[in-house]
PDB file of C-alpha atoms in Angstrom:
ATOM      1  CA  UNK A1372       0.000   0.000   0.000  1.00  0.00           C
ATOM      2  CA  UNK A1373       2.848   2.379   0.817  1.00  0.00           C
ATOM      3  CA  UNK A1374       4.387   1.640  -2.578  1.00  0.00           C
ATOM      4  CA  UNK A1375       1.057   2.435  -4.234  1.00  0.00           C
ATOM      5  CA  UNK A1376       0.771   5.707  -2.336  1.00  0.00           C
ATOM      6  CA  UNK A1377       4.266   6.671  -3.429  1.00  0.00           C
ATOM      7  CA  UNK A1378       3.471   5.792  -7.026  1.00  0.00           C
ATOM      8  CA  UNK A1379       0.122   7.575  -7.192  1.00  0.00           C
ATOM      9  CA  UNK A1380      -0.829  10.624  -5.141  1.00  0.00           C
ATOM     10  CA  UNK A1381      -4.582  11.177  -5.324  1.00  0.00           C
ATOM     11  CA  UNK A1382      -4.333  14.549  -3.601  1.00  0.00           C
ATOM     12  CA  UNK A1383      -1.782  15.725  -6.160  1.00  0.00           C
ATOM     13  CA  UNK A1384      -4.010  14.414  -8.952  1.00  0.00           C
ATOM     14  CA  UNK A1385      -6.898  16.534  -7.685  1.00  0.00           C
ATOM     15  CA  UNK A1386      -4.637  19.585  -7.538  1.00  0.00           C
ATOM     16  CA  UNK A1387      -3.400  19.317 -11.120  1.00  0.00           C
ATOM     17  CA  UNK A1388      -6.691  18.212 -12.680  1.00  0.00           C
ATOM     18  CA  UNK A1389      -7.998  21.790 -13.254  1.00  0.00           C
ATOM     19  CA  UNK A1390      -4.801  22.654 -15.152  1.00  0.00           C
ATOM     20  CA  UNK A1391      -5.097  19.519 -17.256  1.00  0.00           C
ATOM     21  CA  UNK A1392      -8.735  20.281 -18.008  1.00  0.00           C
ATOM     22  CA  UNK A1393      -7.757  23.752 -19.211  1.00  0.00           C
ATOM     23  CA  UNK A1394      -5.285  22.079 -21.561  1.00  0.00           C
ATOM     24  CA  UNK A1395      -8.012  19.717 -22.716  1.00  0.00           C
ATOM     25  CA  UNK A1396     -10.229  22.695 -23.574  1.00  0.00           C
ATOM     26  CA  UNK A1397      -7.473  24.054 -25.843  1.00  0.00           C
ATOM     27  CA  UNK A1398      -7.079  20.627 -27.433  1.00  0.00           C
ATOM     28  CA  UNK A1399     -10.807  20.283 -28.120  1.00  0.00           C
ATOM     29  CA  UNK A1400     -11.027  23.829 -29.483  1.00  0.00           C
ATOM     30  CA  UNK A1401      -8.091  23.280 -31.844  1.00  0.00           C
ATOM     31  CA  UNK A1402      -9.578  19.990 -33.013  1.00  0.00           C
ATOM     32  CA  UNK A1403     -13.071  21.378 -33.553  1.00  0.00           C
ATOM     33  CA  UNK A1404     -12.000  24.467 -35.487  1.00  0.00           C
ATOM     34  CA  UNK A1405      -9.324  22.599 -37.441  1.00  0.00           C
ATOM     35  CA  UNK A1406     -11.734  19.816 -38.355  1.00  0.00           C
ATOM     36  CA  UNK A1407     -14.392  22.252 -39.564  1.00  0.00           C
ATOM     37  CA  UNK A1408     -11.741  23.892 -41.749  1.00  0.00           C
ATOM     38  CA  UNK A1409     -10.568  20.514 -43.049  1.00  0.00           C
ATOM     39  CA  UNK A1410     -14.112  19.447 -43.981  1.00  0.00           C
ATOM     40  CA  UNK A1411     -14.910  22.707 -45.756  1.00  0.00           C
ATOM     41  CA  UNK A1412     -11.591  23.138 -47.540  1.00  0.00           C
ATOM     42  CA  UNK A1413     -11.389  19.451 -48.423  1.00  0.00           C
ATOM     43  CA  UNK A1414     -14.804  19.573 -50.100  1.00  0.00           C
ATOM     44  CA  UNK A1415     -13.826  22.683 -52.038  1.00  0.00           C
ATOM     45  CA  UNK A1416     -10.611  21.026 -53.204  1.00  0.00           C
ATOM     46  CA  UNK A1417     -12.409  17.839 -54.227  1.00  0.00           C
ATOM     47  CA  UNK A1418     -14.821  19.810 -56.413  1.00  0.00           C
ATOM     48  CA  UNK A1419     -12.244  22.171 -57.920  1.00  0.00           C
ATOM     49  CA  UNK A1420      -9.916  19.273 -58.705  1.00  0.00           C
ATOM     50  CA  UNK A1421     -12.320  18.255 -61.467  1.00  0.00           C
ATOM     51  CA  UNK A1422     -11.282  21.404 -63.349  1.00  0.00           C
ATOM     52  CA  UNK A1423      -8.326  20.344 -65.563  1.00  0.00           C
ATOM     53  CA  UNK A1424      -5.730  23.055 -64.831  1.00  0.00           C
ATOM     54  CA  UNK A1425      -6.580  23.651 -61.178  1.00  0.00           C
ATOM     55  CA  UNK A1426      -6.939  19.917 -60.656  1.00  0.00           C
ATOM     56  CA  UNK A1427      -3.328  19.201 -61.574  1.00  0.00           C
ATOM     57  CA  UNK A1428      -2.058  22.086 -59.456  1.00  0.00           C
ATOM     58  CA  UNK A1429      -4.105  21.103 -56.425  1.00  0.00           C
ATOM     59  CA  UNK A1430      -3.122  17.451 -56.818  1.00  0.00           C
ATOM     60  CA  UNK A1431       0.558  18.387 -56.603  1.00  0.00           C
ATOM     61  CA  UNK A1432      -0.048  20.642 -53.595  1.00  0.00           C
ATOM     62  CA  UNK A1433      -2.082  18.029 -51.737  1.00  0.00           C
ATOM     63  CA  UNK A1434       0.524  15.347 -52.396  1.00  0.00           C
ATOM     64  CA  UNK A1435       3.204  17.644 -51.016  1.00  0.00           C
ATOM     65  CA  UNK A1436       1.193  18.256 -47.848  1.00  0.00           C
ATOM     66  CA  UNK A1437       0.414  14.570 -47.327  1.00  0.00           C
ATOM     67  CA  UNK A1438       4.029  13.489 -47.778  1.00  0.00           C
ATOM     68  CA  UNK A1439       5.615  15.980 -45.367  1.00  0.00           C
ATOM     69  CA  UNK A1440       5.372  15.716 -41.556  1.00  0.00           C
ATOM     70  CA  UNK A1441       2.754  17.835 -39.839  1.00  0.00           C
ATOM     71  CA  UNK A1442       5.221  19.058 -37.230  1.00  0.00           C
ATOM     72  CA  UNK A1443       7.530  20.391 -39.964  1.00  0.00           C
ATOM     73  CA  UNK A1444       4.619  22.244 -41.529  1.00  0.00           C
ATOM     74  CA  UNK A1445       3.693  23.744 -38.171  1.00  0.00           C
ATOM     75  CA  UNK A1446       7.206  25.011 -37.445  1.00  0.00           C
ATOM     76  CA  UNK A1447       7.713  26.283 -41.010  1.00  0.00           C
ATOM     77  CA  UNK A1448       4.489  28.290 -41.105  1.00  0.00           C
ATOM     78  CA  UNK A1449       5.004  29.562 -37.549  1.00  0.00           C
ATOM     79  CA  UNK A1450       8.471  30.806 -38.490  1.00  0.00           C
ATOM     80  CA  UNK A1451       7.217  32.699 -41.555  1.00  0.00           C
ATOM     81  CA  UNK A1452       3.985  34.015 -40.036  1.00  0.00           C
ATOM     82  CA  UNK A1453       3.676  37.636 -38.828  1.00  0.00           C
ATOM     83  CA  UNK A1454       4.491  38.016 -35.120  1.00  0.00           C
ATOM     84  CA  UNK A1455       1.024  39.348 -34.318  1.00  0.00           C
ATOM     85  CA  UNK A1456      -0.635  36.073 -35.344  1.00  0.00           C
ATOM     86  CA  UNK A1457      -1.089  33.774 -32.344  1.00  0.00           C
ATOM     87  CA  UNK A1458       0.426  30.306 -32.230  1.00  0.00           C
ATOM     88  CA  UNK A1459      -3.041  28.843 -31.668  1.00  0.00           C
ATOM     89  CA  UNK A1460      -4.377  30.461 -34.848  1.00  0.00           C
ATOM     90  CA  UNK A1461      -1.417  29.197 -36.859  1.00  0.00           C
ATOM     91  CA  UNK A1462      -1.771  25.725 -35.391  1.00  0.00           C
ATOM     92  CA  UNK A1463      -5.476  25.512 -36.203  1.00  0.00           C
ATOM     93  CA  UNK A1464      -4.960  26.710 -39.778  1.00  0.00           C
ATOM     94  CA  UNK A1465      -2.099  24.289 -40.426  1.00  0.00           C
ATOM     95  CA  UNK A1466      -4.067  21.428 -38.886  1.00  0.00           C
ATOM     96  CA  UNK A1467      -7.049  22.255 -41.067  1.00  0.00           C
ATOM     97  CA  UNK A1468      -5.036  22.509 -44.280  1.00  0.00           C
ATOM     98  CA  UNK A1469      -3.049  19.369 -43.498  1.00  0.00           C
ATOM     99  CA  UNK A1470      -6.160  17.283 -42.950  1.00  0.00           C
ATOM    100  CA  UNK A1471      -7.951  18.936 -45.869  1.00  0.00           C
ATOM    101  CA  UNK A1472      -5.437  17.132 -48.065  1.00  0.00           C
ATOM    102  CA  UNK A1473      -6.820  13.854 -46.699  1.00  0.00           C
ATOM    103  CA  UNK A1474     -10.499  14.759 -46.574  1.00  0.00           C
ATOM    104  CA  UNK A1475     -10.279  15.959 -50.188  1.00  0.00           C
ATOM    105  CA  UNK A1476      -9.310  12.442 -51.241  1.00  0.00           C
ATOM    106  CA  UNK A1477     -12.162  11.030 -49.187  1.00  0.00           C
ATOM    107  CA  UNK A1478     -14.645  13.370 -50.829  1.00  0.00           C
ATOM    108  CA  UNK A1479     -13.179  12.550 -54.243  1.00  0.00           C
ATOM    109  CA  UNK A1480     -13.764   8.840 -53.733  1.00  0.00           C
ATOM    110  CA  UNK A1481     -17.338   9.537 -52.686  1.00  0.00           C
ATOM    111  CA  UNK A1482     -17.974  11.740 -55.715  1.00  0.00           C
ATOM    112  CA  UNK A1483     -16.532   9.155 -58.076  1.00  0.00           C
ATOM    113  CA  UNK A1484     -18.796   6.565 -56.453  1.00  0.00           C
ATOM    114  CA  UNK A1485     -21.911   8.352 -57.687  1.00  0.00           C
ATOM    115  CA  UNK A1486     -23.298   6.431 -60.637  1.00  0.00           C
ATOM    116  CA  UNK A1487     -22.409   7.867 -64.029  1.00  0.00           C
ATOM    117  CA  UNK A1488     -26.024   7.564 -65.105  1.00  0.00           C
ATOM    118  CA  UNK A1489     -27.063  10.159 -62.537  1.00  0.00           C
ATOM    119  CA  UNK A1490     -24.683  12.693 -64.024  1.00  0.00           C
ATOM    120  CA  UNK A1491     -26.070  11.932 -67.468  1.00  0.00           C
ATOM    121  CA  UNK A1492     -29.648  12.180 -66.228  1.00  0.00           C
ATOM    122  CA  UNK A1493     -29.014  15.607 -64.707  1.00  0.00           C
ATOM    123  CA  UNK A1494     -27.589  16.828 -68.008  1.00  0.00           C
ATOM    124  CA  UNK A1495     -30.534  15.354 -69.886  1.00  0.00           C
ATOM    125  CA  UNK A1496     -32.883  17.276 -67.602  1.00  0.00           C
ATOM    126  CA  UNK A1497     -30.830  20.449 -68.173  1.00  0.00           C
ATOM    127  CA  UNK A1498     -30.261  20.895 -64.462  1.00  0.00           C
ATOM    128  CA  UNK A1499     -27.875  23.725 -63.529  1.00  0.00           C
ATOM    129  CA  UNK A1500     -24.436  22.571 -62.459  1.00  0.00           C
ATOM    130  CA  UNK A1501     -24.943  23.957 -58.955  1.00  0.00           C
ATOM    131  CA  UNK A1502     -28.213  22.048 -58.626  1.00  0.00           C
ATOM    132  CA  UNK A1503     -26.591  18.838 -59.824  1.00  0.00           C
ATOM    133  CA  UNK A1504     -23.893  19.114 -57.193  1.00  0.00           C
ATOM    134  CA  UNK A1505     -26.030  20.203 -54.241  1.00  0.00           C
ATOM    135  CA  UNK A1506     -29.101  18.051 -54.851  1.00  0.00           C
ATOM    136  CA  UNK A1507     -27.743  14.912 -56.500  1.00  0.00           C
ATOM    137  CA  UNK A1508     -24.004  14.385 -56.207  1.00  0.00           C
ATOM    138  CA  UNK A1509     -22.886  15.729 -52.838  1.00  0.00           C
ATOM    139  CA  UNK A1510     -25.715  14.259 -50.700  1.00  0.00           C
ATOM    140  CA  UNK A1511     -24.833  10.783 -51.974  1.00  0.00           C
ATOM    141  CA  UNK A1512     -21.073  11.302 -51.910  1.00  0.00           C
ATOM    142  CA  UNK A1513     -20.913  12.661 -48.371  1.00  0.00           C
ATOM    143  CA  UNK A1514     -23.175   9.928 -47.030  1.00  0.00           C
ATOM    144  CA  UNK A1515     -20.792   7.304 -48.403  1.00  0.00           C
ATOM    145  CA  UNK A1516     -17.693   8.787 -46.770  1.00  0.00           C
ATOM    146  CA  UNK A1517     -18.956   9.602 -43.274  1.00  0.00           C
ATOM    147  CA  UNK A1518     -16.924   6.783 -41.637  1.00  0.00           C
ATOM    148  CA  UNK A1519     -13.654   7.935 -43.218  1.00  0.00           C
ATOM    149  CA  UNK A1520     -14.305  11.572 -42.352  1.00  0.00           C
ATOM    150  CA  UNK A1521     -15.069  10.567 -38.778  1.00  0.00           C
ATOM    151  CA  UNK A1522     -11.810   8.651 -38.520  1.00  0.00           C
ATOM    152  CA  UNK A1523      -9.908  11.800 -39.447  1.00  0.00           C
ATOM    153  CA  UNK A1524     -11.601  13.640 -36.583  1.00  0.00           C
ATOM    154  CA  UNK A1525     -10.112  11.135 -34.133  1.00  0.00           C
ATOM    155  CA  UNK A1526      -6.750  11.309 -35.909  1.00  0.00           C
ATOM    156  CA  UNK A1527      -6.673  15.102 -35.701  1.00  0.00           C
ATOM    157  CA  UNK A1528      -7.566  15.011 -32.021  1.00  0.00           C
ATOM    158  CA  UNK A1529      -4.598  12.726 -31.388  1.00  0.00           C
ATOM    159  CA  UNK A1530      -2.294  14.980 -33.458  1.00  0.00           C
ATOM    160  CA  UNK A1531      -3.009  18.151 -31.466  1.00  0.00           C
ATOM    161  CA  UNK A1532      -0.067  17.502 -29.075  1.00  0.00           C
ATOM    162  CA  UNK A1533       2.179  18.435 -32.011  1.00  0.00           C
ATOM    163  CA  UNK A1534       1.024  22.043 -31.511  1.00  0.00           C
ATOM    164  CA  UNK A1535       3.420  22.106 -28.563  1.00  0.00           C
ATOM    165  CA  UNK A1536       6.196  22.524 -31.145  1.00  0.00           C
ATOM    166  CA  UNK A1537       5.030  26.103 -31.778  1.00  0.00           C
ATOM    167  CA  UNK A1538       4.201  26.969 -28.180  1.00  0.00           C
ATOM    168  CA  UNK A1539       0.511  26.089 -27.920  1.00  0.00           C
ATOM    169  CA  UNK A1540      -0.159  24.829 -24.404  1.00  0.00           C
ATOM    170  CA  UNK A1541      -2.629  22.037 -25.112  1.00  0.00           C
ATOM    171  CA  UNK A1542      -3.271  18.989 -22.937  1.00  0.00           C
ATOM    172  CA  UNK A1543       0.074  17.222 -23.296  1.00  0.00           C
ATOM    173  CA  UNK A1544       2.092  20.434 -23.018  1.00  0.00           C
ATOM    174  CA  UNK A1545       0.176  21.366 -19.884  1.00  0.00           C
ATOM    175  CA  UNK A1546       0.938  17.943 -18.399  1.00  0.00           C
ATOM    176  CA  UNK A1547       4.638  18.451 -19.089  1.00  0.00           C
ATOM    177  CA  UNK A1548       4.591  21.860 -17.443  1.00  0.00           C
ATOM    178  CA  UNK A1549       2.655  20.667 -14.402  1.00  0.00           C
ATOM    179  CA  UNK A1550       4.666  17.467 -13.997  1.00  0.00           C
ATOM    180  CA  UNK A1551       8.012  19.258 -14.225  1.00  0.00           C
ATOM    181  CA  UNK A1552       7.222  21.386 -11.177  1.00  0.00           C
ATOM    182  CA  UNK A1553       7.225  18.433  -8.763  1.00  0.00           C
ATOM    183  CA  UNK A1554       8.758  15.799 -11.047  1.00  0.00           C
ATOM    184  CA  UNK A1555       5.589  13.743 -10.830  1.00  0.00           C
ATOM    185  CA  UNK A1556       4.850  12.471 -14.298  1.00  0.00           C
ATOM    186  CA  UNK A1557       3.015   9.248 -13.530  1.00  0.00           C
ATOM    187  CA  UNK A1558      -0.155  11.013 -12.409  1.00  0.00           C
ATOM    188  CA  UNK A1559      -0.051  13.756 -15.043  1.00  0.00           C
ATOM    189  CA  UNK A1560       0.596  11.583 -18.088  1.00  0.00           C
ATOM    190  CA  UNK A1561      -1.809   8.905 -16.920  1.00  0.00           C
ATOM    191  CA  UNK A1562      -4.497  11.556 -16.605  1.00  0.00           C
ATOM    192  CA  UNK A1563      -3.627  12.796 -20.098  1.00  0.00           C
ATOM    193  CA  UNK A1564      -4.286   9.332 -21.487  1.00  0.00           C
ATOM    194  CA  UNK A1565      -7.534   9.085 -19.553  1.00  0.00           C
ATOM    195  CA  UNK A1566      -8.730  12.501 -20.762  1.00  0.00           C
ATOM    196  CA  UNK A1567      -7.900  11.642 -24.366  1.00  0.00           C
ATOM    197  CA  UNK A1568      -9.934   8.461 -24.027  1.00  0.00           C
ATOM    198  CA  UNK A1569     -12.739  10.404 -22.353  1.00  0.00           C
ATOM    199  CA  UNK A1570     -13.144  12.455 -25.526  1.00  0.00           C
ATOM    200  CA  UNK A1571     -12.141  10.029 -28.282  1.00  0.00           C
ATOM    201  CA  UNK A1572     -14.276   7.050 -27.223  1.00  0.00           C
ATOM    202  CA  UNK A1573     -17.609   8.961 -27.173  1.00  0.00           C
ATOM    203  CA  UNK A1574     -16.619  10.578 -30.476  1.00  0.00           C
ATOM    204  CA  UNK A1575     -16.003   7.152 -31.996  1.00  0.00           C
ATOM    205  CA  UNK A1576     -19.391   5.955 -30.745  1.00  0.00           C
ATOM    206  CA  UNK A1577     -21.152   8.938 -32.323  1.00  0.00           C
ATOM    207  CA  UNK A1578     -19.333   8.337 -35.604  1.00  0.00           C
ATOM    208  CA  UNK A1579     -20.397   4.679 -35.635  1.00  0.00           C
ATOM    209  CA  UNK A1580     -24.014   5.671 -35.045  1.00  0.00           C
ATOM    210  CA  UNK A1581     -23.874   8.193 -37.885  1.00  0.00           C
ATOM    211  CA  UNK A1582     -22.404   5.469 -40.073  1.00  0.00           C
ATOM    212  CA  UNK A1583     -25.244   3.096 -39.299  1.00  0.00           C
ATOM    213  CA  UNK A1584     -27.857   5.798 -39.788  1.00  0.00           C
ATOM    214  CA  UNK A1585     -26.690   7.320 -43.059  1.00  0.00           C
ATOM    215  CA  UNK A1586     -24.379   4.922 -44.841  1.00  0.00           C
ATOM    216  CA  UNK A1587     -26.777   2.027 -44.695  1.00  0.00           C
ATOM    217  CA  UNK A1588     -29.622   4.135 -46.113  1.00  0.00           C
TER     218      UNK A1588
END
């Protein structure tokens, strides 16, 4: 019992929990804003990529983003950014653009999965291009790719600790700061893992329910 008390201090855990929760708030905010950006920008890229010239240019850019480490992108953009732009803003933007390169491919696969006959039918009915996309193509395409898009939400949430490289004090960075004061890392890092699970597991459950509700329709 004495060994257990030395290994884990419940009183210390209660003291540092508010600080860890503040770091978790930053992590969730960065994930939410970055993911919304990734979904929106990824959809835009997937649609524009069907235009011949812009498609080739965007394909090269997206391949470059996917094949370079996220942490390098964060540091590079942070170094070049104006000093009045906060590290959090830079981190969210880079996260969003980085994952937009992946969500764009997901959207593309969904769009290509729409039956060719439906495209031909919309042209035969002289439907406007905007109407074809919003009423026929995108509703089917997005429904098909909900599971993959949801997986990237979890992946982005787990990548937010990389924001520490540019000075954003998210959950893991907060745990390092708190733990270094008393050199007690067992409690802090264990709580980090628990808090990550506390958010990621319910998110995964929601994604699975959305998959069952929309994909199977």
